Amino acid sequence: MKPRMLMCAPDHFGVRYVINPWMEDQIDHINTDRARAQWEAFYQALSEQAEVHLIEPRRESPDMVFTANAGLLVDGIFVLSRFRHKERQGEEPFFLKWFQQYESEIVKLADGIAFEGEGDALPQPGQDWIWAGWGFRTDLASQRFIEQKVGRPMVSLHLVDPRFYHLDTCFCPLPNDRAMYFPEAFDADSLRQIEARIAPENRIAVSPEDAEHFACNAARVHNTLFMNHATPALRRRLNSLGFSVVICPVDEFMKAGGANKCLTLVLDAGDPAGALPKNAEQAASPR
Ligand code: ARG
């Protein structure tokens, strides 16, 4: 099945305030033509493999290009984000309106609880759990609430490095029980949570160099990873595990603290429903 994603054109993209370390010293430093060209190239590449839907950009919301933060869509339920910073809260009604056209069930969080959508909530393909980052943008309380609403466990991971303020900047769940991540961005308990669920041979720990170029912020379509950057070593590792890597540089967007994954929201991952991860297949086979 063809995956479906949501993007937002960079018509009004810019750095007009500072809400993460990447934005420091970047106010009004975006080369808008370059940003547009990078976004278009990524959009075209992604559109070859996925059905890409678009939401209309808003002049007053320069970060709306980062649609990953709209909310979390899982099993037909859309959990609308509640942004931590007032600078982005104006996006909420527009994302809500877009999802109201398509999704039957919309869940909103109680007042005062922050949750920044797929930026901090990433389902593990083929499993029921959702990896859930907290510490900078998302409140832990949102995760217990969402768990109840969507009926799936959320594995809370504490983010400790302000440069990796959203989970999707340092963690990328992959099919067949794999995950790519930057261990230094997590506290010790969270690393134990990851290690309890992802076997050693399935963990792709990236170097500081890859992490700082947001290699973990990959947009995935089946086994293709659209990435801003990957060192030759990381590319080889991913290729050897059966992933194709498509480099789509988005460094203009990194000035705002986001890369390829942040620029997309998954409407439907389109992963084959019956494809069980290897260990599950073994467990299910007759003895
Ligand atoms: N400037 C945006 C912010 O700080 C960037 C968001 C990046 N999105 C993401 N999913 N990591 O909110």
Coordinates of N, CA and C in Angstrom, one line a residue, residues 69-71 79-85 89 92 108-117 137-139:
N69 N 4.8 18.0 13.8 CA 4.3 18.5 15.1 C 2.8 18.7 15.2
A70 N 2.1 18.4 14.1 CA 0.6 18.7 14.1 C -0.1 17.8 15.2
G71 N 0.4 16.6 15.3 CA -0.3 15.7 16.2 C 0.2 14.3 15.9
V79 N -4.6 12.6 17.6 CA -4.4 13.3 18.9 C -3.8 14.6 18.5
L80 N -4.5 15.7 18.7 CA -4.0 17.1 18.3 C -2.9 17.5 19.3
S81 N -1.9 18.1 18.7 CA -0.8 18.7 19.5 C -1.3 19.9 20.4
R82 N -0.6 20.0 21.5 CA -0.8 21.3 22.2 C 0.7 21.7 22.4
F83 N 1.0 22.8 21.7 CA 2.4 23.2 21.7 C 2.9 23.8 23.0
R84 N 4.1 23.6 23.4 CA 4.7 24.1 24.6 C 4.8 25.6 24.5
H85 N 5.2 26.1 23.3 CA 5.5 27.6 23.2 C 4.4 28.3 22.5
Q89 N 1.5 27.9 19.1 CA 0.1 27.4 19.4 C -0.9 27.9 18.3
E92 N -2.4 25.3 15.9 CA -3.3 24.2 16.4 C -4.6 24.2 15.6
K108 N -8.3 15.6 22.1 CA -7.6 16.8 22.5 C -7.1 16.6 24.0
L109 N -6.0 17.2 24.3 CA -5.5 17.0 25.6 C -6.1 18.1 26.6
A110 N -6.0 17.8 27.9 CA -6.5 18.7 28.9 C -5.7 19.9 28.8
D111 N -6.2 21.1 29.2 CA -5.5 22.3 29.3 C -4.2 22.2 30.1
G112 N -3.2 22.8 29.6 CA -1.9 22.9 30.4 C -1.0 21.7 30.2
I113 N -1.4 20.7 29.4 CA -0.5 19.6 29.1 C 0.0 19.7 27.7
A114 N 1.3 19.7 27.6 CA 2.0 19.9 26.3 C 2.2 18.5 25.6
F115 N 2.0 18.5 24.3 CA 2.3 17.3 23.5 C 2.6 17.8 22.1
E116 N 3.7 17.4 21.5 CA 4.1 18.0 20.2 C 4.1 16.9 19.1
G117 N 3.1 16.0 19.1 CA 2.8 15.1 18.0 C 3.9 14.2 17.7
R137 N 9.6 19.4 25.2 CA 8.4 19.9 24.6 C 7.1 19.3 25.0
T138 N 7.3 18.0 25.3 CA 6.1 17.2 25.7 C 6.1 16.8 27.1
D139 N 4.9 16.9 27.8 CA 4.8 16.5 29.2 C 4.5 15.0 29.3

